[in-house]
Coordinates of C-alpha atoms in Angstrom, one line a residue:
Chain A
X9 CA -48.7 -9.7 9.6
X10 CA -46.8 -12.9 8.9
X11 CA -43.5 -13.2 10.7
X12 CA -42.2 -16.6 9.9
X13 CA -40.9 -17.5 6.4
X14 CA -38.6 -20.2 5.3
X15 CA -35.9 -17.6 4.5
X16 CA -35.8 -16.5 8.2
X17 CA -35.6 -20.1 9.3
X18 CA -32.4 -20.8 7.2
X19 CA -29.1 -20.2 9.0
X20 CA -27.9 -16.7 8.6
X21 CA -24.1 -16.2 8.5
X22 CA -21.8 -13.5 9.6
X23 CA -18.5 -12.8 7.9
X24 CA -15.3 -12.7 9.9
X25 CA -12.5 -10.9 8.1
X26 CA -8.9 -10.2 8.9
X27 CA -6.4 -8.4 6.6
X28 CA -2.7 -8.8 6.0
X29 CA -1.3 -5.7 4.4
X30 CA 2.2 -5.4 3.0
X31 CA 3.7 -1.9 2.8
X32 CA 6.7 -1.4 0.6
X33 CA 8.9 1.1 2.3
X34 CA 10.2 4.2 0.5
X35 CA 13.7 3.9 1.9
X36 CA 16.7 4.7 -0.4
X37 CA 18.2 1.2 -0.1
X38 CA 17.1 -2.4 0.4
X39 CA 16.4 -4.0 3.8
X40 CA 19.7 -5.8 4.2
X41 CA 22.1 -4.3 1.6
X42 CA 23.0 -1.0 0.0
X43 CA 21.4 -1.7 -3.4
X44 CA 19.3 1.3 -4.4
X45 CA 15.5 1.1 -4.7
X46 CA 14.1 2.3 -7.9
X47 CA 11.7 1.8 -10.8
X48 CA 12.5 0.5 -14.3
X49 CA 16.1 0.0 -15.4
X50 CA 17.6 -3.2 -16.6
X51 CA 16.7 -6.5 -14.9
X52 CA 19.1 -7.4 -12.1
X53 CA 20.8 -4.0 -12.3
X54 CA 20.1 -3.4 -8.6
X55 CA 21.5 -6.6 -7.1
X56 CA 24.5 -7.5 -5.1
X57 CA 26.0 -10.6 -3.4
X58 CA 23.7 -10.0 -0.4
X59 CA 20.3 -9.8 -2.1
X60 CA 21.4 -12.5 -4.6
X61 CA 22.0 -14.9 -1.6
X62 CA 25.7 -15.5 -2.4
X63 CA 27.5 -17.7 0.0
X64 CA 29.6 -15.7 2.4
X65 CA 27.7 -12.4 2.0
X66 CA 26.5 -10.8 5.2
X67 CA 23.2 -8.9 5.5
X68 CA 23.1 -5.8 7.7
X69 CA 19.7 -4.2 8.8
X70 CA 18.7 -0.8 7.3
X71 CA 18.2 1.5 10.2
X72 CA 15.8 3.7 8.3
X73 CA 13.5 0.6 7.7
X74 CA 13.5 -0.1 11.5
X75 CA 12.6 3.5 12.2
X76 CA 9.7 3.3 9.6
X77 CA 8.5 0.1 11.4
X78 CA 8.6 1.7 14.9
X79 CA 6.8 4.9 13.5
X80 CA 4.0 2.9 12.0
X81 CA 3.7 0.9 15.2
X82 CA 3.5 4.1 17.3
X83 CA 0.9 5.5 14.9
X84 CA -1.2 2.4 15.4
X85 CA -0.8 2.5 19.2
X86 CA 1.3 -0.7 19.2
X87 CA 3.7 -1.8 21.9
X88 CA 7.3 -1.6 20.5
X89 CA 9.0 -4.9 21.4
X90 CA 12.0 -4.3 23.7
X91 CA 13.7 -7.0 21.7
X92 CA 12.9 -8.5 18.3
X93 CA 14.8 -10.6 15.8
X94 CA 14.8 -11.8 12.3
X95 CA 13.9 -15.4 11.2
X96 CA 14.5 -17.3 8.0
X97 CA 11.2 -18.5 6.3
X98 CA 12.4 -21.4 4.3
X99 CA 10.7 -22.4 1.0
X100 CA 11.7 -23.5 -2.4
X101 CA 10.5 -21.0 -4.9
X102 CA 12.8 -19.0 -7.2
X103 CA 11.3 -15.6 -6.3
X104 CA 14.0 -15.6 -3.6
X105 CA 17.5 -16.6 -4.6
X106 CA 18.4 -17.7 -1.0
X107 CA 15.6 -20.3 -0.8
X108 CA 14.3 -18.4 2.2
X109 CA 12.9 -15.0 2.9
X110 CA 14.1 -13.0 5.9
X111 CA 11.1 -12.1 8.1
X112 CA 10.1 -11.9 11.7
X113 CA 8.3 -14.7 13.4
X114 CA 7.5 -15.0 17.1
X115 CA 9.1 -11.7 18.1
X116 CA 7.9 -9.0 15.7
X117 CA 8.9 -5.4 16.3
X118 CA 5.3 -4.1 17.0
X119 CA 2.4 -5.8 18.8
X120 CA -1.2 -5.1 19.8
X121 CA -2.3 -1.9 18.2
X122 CA -5.6 -0.6 16.9
X123 CA -7.0 1.4 14.0
X124 CA -10.4 3.3 14.2
X125 CA -12.6 3.2 11.1
X126 CA -15.9 4.8 10.4
X127 CA -18.5 3.1 8.2
X128 CA -21.9 4.6 7.6
X129 CA -21.3 7.0 10.4
X130 CA -20.5 4.3 12.9
X131 CA -17.0 4.2 14.4
X132 CA -15.3 0.8 15.1
X133 CA -12.0 0.0 16.6
X134 CA -10.1 -2.7 14.7
X135 CA -7.3 -4.6 16.5
X136 CA -3.9 -4.8 15.0
X137 CA -2.2 -8.1 15.9
X138 CA 1.3 -7.2 14.8
X139 CA 3.5 -5.3 12.5
X140 CA 6.7 -7.0 11.4
X141 CA 9.6 -6.3 9.0
X142 CA 10.5 -8.5 6.1
X143 CA 12.0 -8.4 2.6
X144 CA 10.2 -8.4 -0.8
X145 CA 10.7 -11.0 -3.3
X146 CA 11.9 -10.9 -6.9
X147 CA 9.6 -10.6 -10.0
X148 CA 9.1 -13.6 -12.3
X149 CA 8.2 -13.6 -15.9
X150 CA 6.5 -16.9 -17.0
X151 CA 7.4 -17.9 -20.6
X152 CA 5.2 -20.1 -22.6
X153 CA 1.6 -21.0 -22.2
X154 CA -0.6 -17.9 -21.4
X155 CA 2.0 -16.2 -19.4
X156 CA 0.7 -17.6 -16.1
X157 CA 2.6 -20.1 -14.0
X158 CA 0.3 -23.0 -15.0
X159 CA 1.2 -24.2 -18.5
X160 CA 4.4 -22.1 -18.7
X161 CA 7.6 -23.6 -20.1
X162 CA 10.1 -21.8 -17.9
X163 CA 10.4 -18.6 -15.9
X164 CA 12.8 -15.7 -16.0
X165 CA 13.6 -13.9 -12.7
X166 CA 14.6 -10.3 -12.0
X167 CA 15.8 -9.7 -8.4
X168 CA 15.7 -5.9 -8.5
X169 CA 12.7 -6.0 -6.1
X170 CA 14.2 -8.8 -4.0
X171 CA 15.2 -7.4 -0.6
X172 CA 13.2 -4.2 -0.7
X173 CA 11.9 -3.6 2.9
X174 CA 8.4 -4.5 3.6
X175 CA 6.2 -4.0 6.7
X176 CA 3.4 -6.6 7.1
X177 CA 0.5 -5.4 9.1
X178 CA -1.8 -8.1 10.4
X179 CA -5.2 -7.2 11.7
X180 CA -7.3 -9.1 14.2
X181 CA -10.3 -10.9 12.6
X182 CA -12.5 -7.9 13.7
X183 CA -13.9 -6.9 10.3
X184 CA -17.4 -8.0 9.5
X185 CA -18.1 -6.7 5.9
X186 CA -16.5 -5.7 2.7
X187 CA -17.2 -2.1 3.5
X188 CA -15.4 -2.4 6.8
X189 CA -12.4 -4.0 5.1
X190 CA -12.2 -1.2 2.6
X191 CA -12.5 1.4 5.2
X192 CA -9.7 -0.3 7.2
X193 CA -7.4 -0.5 4.2
X194 CA -8.1 3.1 3.2
X195 CA -7.4 4.3 6.8
X196 CA -4.2 2.3 7.1
X197 CA -3.1 3.7 3.7
X198 CA -3.9 7.3 5.0
X199 CA -1.8 6.7 8.1
X200 CA 1.1 5.3 6.0
X201 CA 0.9 8.4 3.6
X202 CA 0.8 10.8 6.6
X203 CA 4.0 9.1 8.0
X204 CA 5.6 9.3 4.5
X205 CA 7.1 5.8 4.9
X206 CA 5.7 4.5 1.6
X207 CA 4.0 5.8 -1.5
X208 CA 1.3 3.1 -0.7
X209 CA 0.0 2.6 -4.3
X210 CA -2.3 -0.3 -4.3
X211 CA -2.5 -0.3 -8.2
X212 CA 1.3 -0.4 -8.5
X213 CA 1.9 -2.9 -5.7
X214 CA 3.7 -0.8 -3.2
X215 CA 0.8 -1.6 -0.8
X216 CA -0.7 -5.1 -1.1
X217 CA -3.6 -6.7 0.7
X218 CA -4.6 -10.3 1.4
X219 CA -7.9 -11.1 3.1
X220 CA -8.7 -14.0 5.4
X221 CA -12.5 -14.6 5.1
X222 CA -14.6 -17.0 7.1
X223 CA -18.2 -17.4 7.9
X224 CA -20.0 -18.4 11.1
X225 CA -23.7 -18.6 12.0
X226 CA -24.9 -15.3 13.5
X227 CA -24.5 -15.5 17.3
X228 CA -21.7 -18.1 17.3
X229 CA -18.3 -17.2 18.7
X230 CA -16.2 -20.0 17.2
X231 CA -14.6 -19.1 13.9
X232 CA -15.3 -21.0 10.8
X233 CA -12.8 -22.3 8.4
X234 CA -10.9 -19.5 6.8
X235 CA -9.9 -18.9 3.2
X236 CA -7.1 -16.6 2.2
X237 CA -7.9 -14.4 -0.8
X238 CA -5.0 -12.8 -2.7
X239 CA -4.4 -10.5 -5.7
X240 CA -6.7 -7.5 -4.9
X241 CA -5.0 -4.4 -6.2
X242 CA -7.5 -1.6 -5.5
X243 CA -10.0 -0.8 -2.7
X244 CA -12.7 -1.6 -5.2
X245 CA -11.2 -4.9 -5.9
X246 CA -10.8 -5.8 -2.2
X247 CA -14.5 -5.1 -1.7
X248 CA -15.6 -7.1 -4.7
X249 CA -13.4 -10.1 -3.8
X250 CA -14.7 -10.2 -0.2
X251 CA -18.3 -9.9 -1.3
X252 CA -17.8 -12.7 -3.8
X253 CA -16.1 -14.9 -1.2
X254 CA -18.8 -14.3 1.3
X255 CA -21.4 -15.3 -1.3
X256 CA -19.4 -18.4 -2.4
X257 CA -18.9 -19.7 1.2
X258 CA -22.6 -19.0 2.0
X259 CA -23.5 -21.2 -0.9
X260 CA -21.1 -24.0 0.2
X261 CA -22.4 -24.0 3.8
X262 CA -26.0 -23.7 2.8
X263 CA -25.6 -26.8 0.6
X264 CA -24.3 -28.6 3.7
X265 CA -20.7 -28.8 2.5
X266 CA -17.6 -27.9 4.4
X267 CA -15.4 -24.9 3.4
X268 CA -12.0 -26.0 2.5
X269 CA -9.0 -24.1 4.0
X270 CA -7.0 -22.9 1.1
X271 CA -5.6 -19.9 -0.7
X272 CA -7.8 -18.5 -3.5
X273 CA -6.8 -16.1 -6.3
X274 CA -9.1 -13.2 -7.1
X275 CA -9.7 -12.7 -10.9
X276 CA -10.6 -9.1 -11.3
X277 CA -11.9 -9.5 -14.9
X278 CA -14.0 -12.6 -14.2
X279 CA -15.1 -11.4 -10.7
X280 CA -14.4 -14.7 -9.1
X281 CA -11.9 -16.5 -6.8
X282 CA -10.3 -19.8 -7.7
X283 CA -8.1 -22.1 -5.6
X284 CA -4.4 -21.3 -5.8
X285 CA -2.8 -24.0 -3.8
X286 CA -3.4 -25.9 -0.6
X287 CA -2.1 -23.9 2.3
X288 CA 1.2 -25.1 3.7
X289 CA 1.0 -25.6 7.4
X290 CA 3.0 -23.1 9.3
X291 CA 5.7 -25.7 10.4
X292 CA 6.6 -26.4 6.8
X293 CA 8.4 -23.0 6.5
X294 CA 10.8 -24.2 9.3
X295 CA 11.3 -20.7 10.7
X296 CA 14.6 -20.4 12.7
X297 CA 16.5 -17.3 13.9
X298 CA 18.8 -15.8 11.3
X299 CA 22.2 -16.2 12.7
X300 CA 23.6 -13.4 10.5
X301 CA 21.2 -10.7 11.9
X302 CA 21.5 -9.5 15.5
X303 CA 18.4 -8.6 17.6
X304 CA 16.9 -5.2 17.3
X305 CA 16.4 -3.6 20.7
X306 CA 15.1 0.0 20.5
X307 CA 15.7 1.8 23.7
X308 CA 13.2 4.3 25.3
X309 CA 15.1 7.4 24.1
X310 CA 15.0 6.2 20.5
X311 CA 11.3 5.4 20.7
X312 CA 10.4 8.7 22.6
X313 CA 12.2 10.7 19.9
X314 CA 10.3 8.9 17.1
X315 CA 7.0 9.4 19.0
X316 CA 7.7 13.1 19.4
X317 CA 8.4 13.4 15.7
X318 CA 5.2 11.7 14.6
X319 CA 3.2 13.8 12.2
X320 CA -0.4 14.7 12.5
X321 CA -2.5 11.5 11.9
X322 CA -5.4 11.4 9.5
X323 CA -8.2 11.5 12.1
X324 CA -6.7 14.7 13.5
X325 CA -6.1 16.1 10.1
X326 CA -9.8 15.5 9.1
X327 CA -11.0 17.4 12.2
X328 CA -8.6 20.3 11.6
X329 CA -9.7 20.7 7.9
X330 CA -13.3 20.4 8.8
X331 CA -12.6 23.3 11.3
X332 CA -11.4 25.4 8.3
X333 CA -14.9 25.0 6.9
X334 CA -14.0 22.4 4.2
X335 CA -16.8 19.9 3.5
X336 CA -16.3 16.3 4.6
X337 CA -16.1 14.7 1.0
X338 CA -13.4 17.2 0.1
X339 CA -11.5 16.6 3.3
X340 CA -11.6 12.8 2.5
X341 CA -10.1 13.4 -1.0
X342 CA -7.4 15.6 0.5
X343 CA -6.4 13.0 3.0
X344 CA -6.7 9.9 0.8
X345 CA -4.7 11.4 -2.0
X346 CA -2.0 12.8 0.3
X347 CA -2.7 16.2 -1.2
X348 CA -3.2 17.5 2.3
X349 CA 0.6 18.1 2.3
X350 CA 0.4 20.5 -0.6
X351 CA -2.6 22.2 1.0
X352 CA -0.9 22.7 4.3
X353 CA 2.2 24.1 2.6
X354 CA -0.1 26.6 0.7
X355 CA -1.9 27.5 3.9
X356 CA 1.4 28.1 5.7
X357 CA 2.2 30.5 2.8
X358 CA -1.0 32.3 3.4
X359 CA -3.5 30.8 0.9
X360 CA -7.2 31.0 1.5
X361 CA -8.4 27.4 2.4
X362 CA -11.5 27.1 0.4
X363 CA -10.0 28.2 -3.0
X364 CA -6.7 26.3 -2.4
X365 CA -8.7 23.1 -1.6
X366 CA -11.0 23.5 -4.6
X367 CA -8.1 23.9 -7.0
X368 CA -6.6 20.7 -5.5
X369 CA -9.6 18.4 -5.3
X370 CA -11.4 19.6 -8.4
X371 CA -8.7 20.7 -10.9
X372 CA -5.6 18.9 -9.8
X373 CA -7.3 15.6 -9.2
X374 CA -9.2 15.9 -12.5
X375 CA -5.9 16.7 -14.3
X376 CA -4.2 13.7 -12.7
X377 CA -7.1 11.4 -13.7
X378 CA -7.0 12.7 -17.3
X379 CA -3.3 12.2 -17.4
X380 CA -3.3 8.8 -15.7
X381 CA -1.0 9.9 -12.9
X382 CA -1.2 9.8 -9.1
X383 CA -2.4 13.2 -7.8
X384 CA 0.4 13.1 -5.2
X385 CA 3.0 13.1 -8.0
X386 CA 1.6 16.2 -9.6
X387 CA 4.3 18.9 -9.9
X388 CA 2.7 21.6 -7.8
X389 CA 4.3 23.0 -4.7
X390 CA 2.4 24.6 -1.8
X391 CA 4.2 27.9 -2.5
X392 CA 3.0 27.8 -6.2
X393 CA -0.5 27.0 -5.0
X394 CA -0.4 29.9 -2.6
X395 CA 0.8 32.3 -5.3
X396 CA -2.1 31.2 -7.6
X397 CA -4.7 31.5 -4.8
X398 CA -3.2 35.0 -4.1
X399 CA -3.7 36.1 -7.7
X400 CA -7.4 35.2 -7.4
X401 CA -7.7 36.9 -4.0
X402 CA -6.3 40.2 -5.3
X403 CA -8.5 40.2 -8.4
X404 CA -5.7 39.6 -10.8
X405 CA -7.2 36.3 -12.0
X406 CA -10.7 35.0 -12.1
X407 CA -11.2 31.5 -10.8
X408 CA -11.6 30.3 -14.4
X409 CA -8.3 31.9 -15.4
X410 CA -6.7 30.4 -12.3
X411 CA -7.6 27.0 -13.5
X412 CA -5.9 27.7 -16.9
X413 CA -2.8 28.8 -15.0
X414 CA -2.9 25.7 -12.8
X415 CA -3.1 23.5 -15.9
X416 CA 0.0 25.3 -17.3
X417 CA 1.9 24.8 -14.1
X418 CA 0.9 21.1 -14.0
X419 CA 1.9 20.8 -17.7
X420 CA 5.4 21.8 -16.7
X421 CA 5.4 25.4 -17.8
X422 CA 8.2 27.2 -15.9
X423 CA 8.2 30.5 -14.0
X424 CA 5.4 30.1 -11.5
X425 CA 1.7 31.2 -11.6
X426 CA 2.2 35.0 -11.8
X427 CA 4.8 34.8 -14.6
X428 CA 2.7 32.3 -16.6
X429 CA -0.5 34.4 -16.2
X430 CA 1.4 37.5 -17.5
X431 CA 3.2 35.6 -20.2
X432 CA -0.1 34.3 -21.5
X433 CA -1.9 37.5 -21.2
X434 CA -4.4 35.8 -18.9
X435 CA -4.4 38.6 -16.3
X436 CA -7.9 39.6 -15.5
X437 CA -9.1 43.0 -16.7
X438 CA -10.2 45.0 -13.7
X439 CA -9.5 48.3 -15.3
X440 CA -12.9 50.1 -15.3
X441 CA -12.1 52.4 -18.2
X442 CA -11.0 49.6 -20.4
X443 CA -14.1 47.4 -19.6
X444 CA -16.5 50.4 -19.9
X445 CA -15.6 50.7 -23.6
X446 CA -16.2 47.0 -24.2
X447 CA -19.6 47.2 -22.3
X448 CA -20.6 50.1 -24.5
X449 CA -19.8 48.2 -27.7
X450 CA -21.6 45.1 -26.6
X451 CA -24.8 47.0 -25.6
X452 CA -24.8 48.8 -28.9
X453 CA -24.3 45.5 -30.8
X454 CA -27.3 43.8 -29.2
X455 CA -30.0 46.5 -28.5
X456 CA -32.7 43.8 -28.2
X457 CA -31.0 42.2 -25.2
X458 CA -30.3 45.5 -23.7
X459 CA -33.9 46.5 -24.0
X460 CA -35.0 43.3 -22.2
X461 CA -32.8 44.1 -19.3
X462 CA -34.1 47.6 -19.2
X463 CA -37.6 46.2 -19.2
X464 CA -36.8 44.3 -16.0
X465 CA -35.8 40.9 -17.3
X466 CA -32.8 40.2 -15.0
X467 CA -31.8 37.0 -16.7
X468 CA -31.3 38.7 -20.0
X469 CA -28.1 40.3 -18.7
X470 CA -26.4 36.9 -19.0
X471 CA -26.2 37.2 -22.8
X472 CA -24.5 40.6 -22.5
X473 CA -22.0 39.4 -19.8
X474 CA -21.2 36.5 -22.1
X475 CA -20.5 38.8 -25.0
X476 CA -18.2 40.9 -22.9
X477 CA -16.3 37.8 -21.8
X478 CA -16.0 36.7 -25.4
X479 CA -14.6 40.1 -26.4
X480 CA -12.1 39.9 -23.7
X481 CA -11.3 36.3 -24.2
X482 CA -12.5 35.4 -20.7
X483 CA -10.2 37.9 -19.0
X484 CA -12.8 40.4 -17.8
X485 CA -13.5 40.5 -14.0
X486 CA -17.0 39.1 -14.0
X487 CA -18.1 41.0 -10.9
X488 CA -17.0 44.3 -12.5
X489 CA -18.7 43.4 -15.8
X490 CA -22.0 42.9 -14.0
X491 CA -21.6 46.2 -12.1
X492 CA -20.8 48.1 -15.3
X493 CA -23.6 46.6 -17.3
X494 CA -26.1 47.4 -14.5
X495 CA -24.9 51.0 -14.3
X496 CA -25.0 51.3 -18.1
X497 CA -28.5 49.9 -18.5
X498 CA -30.1 51.4 -15.3
X499 CA -28.5 54.8 -15.1
Chain B
X12 CA 13.2 -39.5 20.1
X13 CA 12.8 -41.9 17.3
X14 CA 11.7 -40.7 13.8
X15 CA 9.3 -42.7 11.6
X16 CA 10.1 -43.3 7.9
X17 CA 7.2 -40.9 7.2
X18 CA 8.9 -38.1 9.2
X19 CA 12.0 -38.7 7.1
X20 CA 10.1 -38.7 3.8
X21 CA 8.4 -35.4 4.8
X22 CA 11.7 -33.7 5.7
X23 CA 13.2 -35.0 2.5
X24 CA 10.3 -33.5 0.5
X25 CA 10.7 -30.2 2.2
X26 CA 14.4 -30.3 1.3
X27 CA 13.6 -31.5 -2.3
X28 CA 15.7 -34.6 -1.8
X29 CA 14.9 -37.9 -3.6
X30 CA 15.8 -40.7 -1.3
X31 CA 15.8 -44.5 -1.8
X32 CA 14.2 -46.6 0.8
X33 CA 17.6 -47.6 2.0
X34 CA 18.6 -44.0 2.4
X35 CA 15.4 -43.2 4.3
X36 CA 16.2 -46.0 6.7
X37 CA 19.8 -44.9 7.1
X38 CA 18.8 -41.2 7.7
X39 CA 16.1 -42.3 10.1
X40 CA 18.8 -43.7 12.4
X41 CA 21.1 -40.7 11.9
X42 CA 18.5 -38.1 12.4
X43 CA 17.1 -39.8 15.4
X44 CA 20.5 -39.9 17.0
X45 CA 20.8 -36.1 16.3
X46 CA 17.5 -35.5 17.9
X47 CA 18.5 -37.6 20.9
X48 CA 21.5 -35.4 21.3
X49 CA 19.3 -32.3 21.2
X50 CA 17.1 -33.8 23.8
X51 CA 20.1 -34.1 26.0
X52 CA 21.1 -30.5 25.5
X53 CA 17.5 -29.5 26.3
X54 CA 17.7 -31.2 29.7
X55 CA 20.7 -29.0 30.6
X56 CA 19.1 -25.8 29.1
X57 CA 17.1 -24.7 32.1
X58 CA 15.1 -21.4 31.8
X59 CA 18.0 -19.5 33.2
X60 CA 20.1 -20.4 30.3
X61 CA 19.4 -17.9 27.5
X62 CA 19.0 -19.1 23.9
X63 CA 22.2 -18.9 22.0
X64 CA 20.9 -18.2 18.5
X65 CA 23.0 -15.0 18.8
X66 CA 25.9 -15.7 21.2
X67 CA 27.5 -12.2 20.6
X68 CA 26.6 -9.5 23.1
X69 CA 25.7 -7.2 20.3
X70 CA 22.3 -5.6 19.3
X71 CA 21.1 -2.9 16.9
X72 CA 23.8 -3.3 14.4
X73 CA 22.2 -1.1 11.8
X74 CA 23.3 0.4 8.5
X75 CA 22.8 4.0 7.3
X76 CA 20.3 4.2 4.4
X77 CA 23.0 5.1 1.9
X78 CA 23.0 3.5 -1.5
X79 CA 26.1 1.5 -2.5
X80 CA 27.1 0.4 -6.0
X81 CA 25.3 -2.7 -7.2
X82 CA 26.9 -5.4 -9.4
X83 CA 26.9 -4.8 -13.2
X84 CA 23.8 -6.7 -14.5
X85 CA 25.9 -9.1 -16.7
X86 CA 28.0 -9.9 -13.7
X87 CA 24.9 -10.5 -11.6
X88 CA 23.8 -13.3 -13.8
X89 CA 27.2 -14.5 -14.8
X90 CA 27.2 -17.4 -12.3
X91 CA 23.6 -18.5 -13.1
X92 CA 23.3 -22.0 -14.7
X93 CA 21.1 -20.3 -17.3
X94 CA 20.2 -16.7 -18.0
X95 CA 18.0 -15.0 -20.7
X96 CA 17.6 -11.3 -21.4
X97 CA 19.5 -10.4 -18.2
X98 CA 17.2 -12.5 -16.1
X99 CA 17.8 -15.8 -14.2
X100 CA 16.3 -18.6 -16.2
X101 CA 14.7 -21.2 -14.0
X102 CA 12.7 -24.4 -14.7
X103 CA 9.0 -24.3 -14.8
X104 CA 7.6 -23.4 -11.4
X105 CA 5.0 -25.8 -10.0
X106 CA 2.5 -24.1 -7.8
X107 CA 1.7 -27.2 -5.7
X108 CA 5.3 -27.0 -4.4
X109 CA 5.0 -23.3 -3.4

């Protein structure tokens, strides 16, 4: 067997990846002022002298945003800094009206945590460097050209988003593949959803991810030159962008060229990255402590209270749901969509786990996909789900009818599952006398099929069951129909 | 500490200031004098002297997460040099300056 080929002699590279994830907090107000956070509405309708950077205005820290930061830090096993402060990151760009963004620099609120991920059945621990608080920027509309910055004539800025609290979560460069990066982002998102601190929608930008990617020869410990890749707005897009960047850097290095340190923009449609701008050195932002904002020094009592109030984290949730007998892929959907909250509320109200979980992961998720909405936003309470599951458990509804009722609930029909089932006449017929009459009619109408069953062709009963279901518009209890047909044909 | 003319031009670029050669030279002297003064302060600021970025003995000045009225949108843009469709109109952004 030949063991040496030219391919094996070429340098093989290993990817080194770190992620910077921004999480937009679901507080009621902005980070440093009382402007409400919301969607839509007129441009600049949620602005005030503070978030417009008017001279003489004074920012004050949103306590709820600090609590969100500490909670995420605790969930990631970080140390909570005994003192942390805000800095001004100075730059000239009209997405911030102040010409600086308030962020945290050398003393962030959370340090040194970790997140466990599982890829291909192998568990890895990814280090978290830090979690810090900052404020979001405004939204720019570029006029002229093709609507991108390059070639535009001028820009129009809306500061409704400026000042919304963000947490930036920086990972150690511990990730080694696109799959690991995806798993990390998915797990971080699941933690954020469990904490309820953000709606964490990648597609809508309430969770954003930049990737630092570099290559080094396998076995080396020194890092290669890193490239920052931006503009990935889904897990899939993150994976594609990283794979593309690894390929591109491999080609550059294999050709004997150096990788240029730069920021590159991921183009989802073209499937390529392209240079955005040469990276400013860190000193150019001229960070300095914001004299308007006093240090944040959470004491032990405050931290202990927040620690005690932490919800169940995704790893524990998965183990608990598996313990209820739910299959792993279904558990993953429940955790990743945040539907586990609805399930838990239904379980607390006495619902059977398997059916409740099926209605959520098959029917509700399907409905949400068909309607283009986020499953977590679907109008179904745990109590309503429990009521629906109860109707199946006591034989009032078949699983099929339960799906129709669920669809009606999701479509906004009022009254709850029982009332909807009754109003639509969907209640399953479990009345033996009523069904016997139908069975007799069906058997009389199709003597050939009936004869085949009598002759021992068990499959032939399907046609008769189908006929009964048609006659009853799907409302017959299938188990009872089978029983009655058997009794009728094999007296 | 004495600044070079390149240091001054770099700082001027960061501050988006267009300086003449004469101004660069003038500011080089003035900024160097300021830095020399900071050097002097630094000598006195031994490790037992805490930084005074926040000289007030106050921490955890936090606000309740309660919405307060925002400005009416037309008022928000009323002091802008230019506005269009309720938005602040700004000159073309150049990415190289980001």
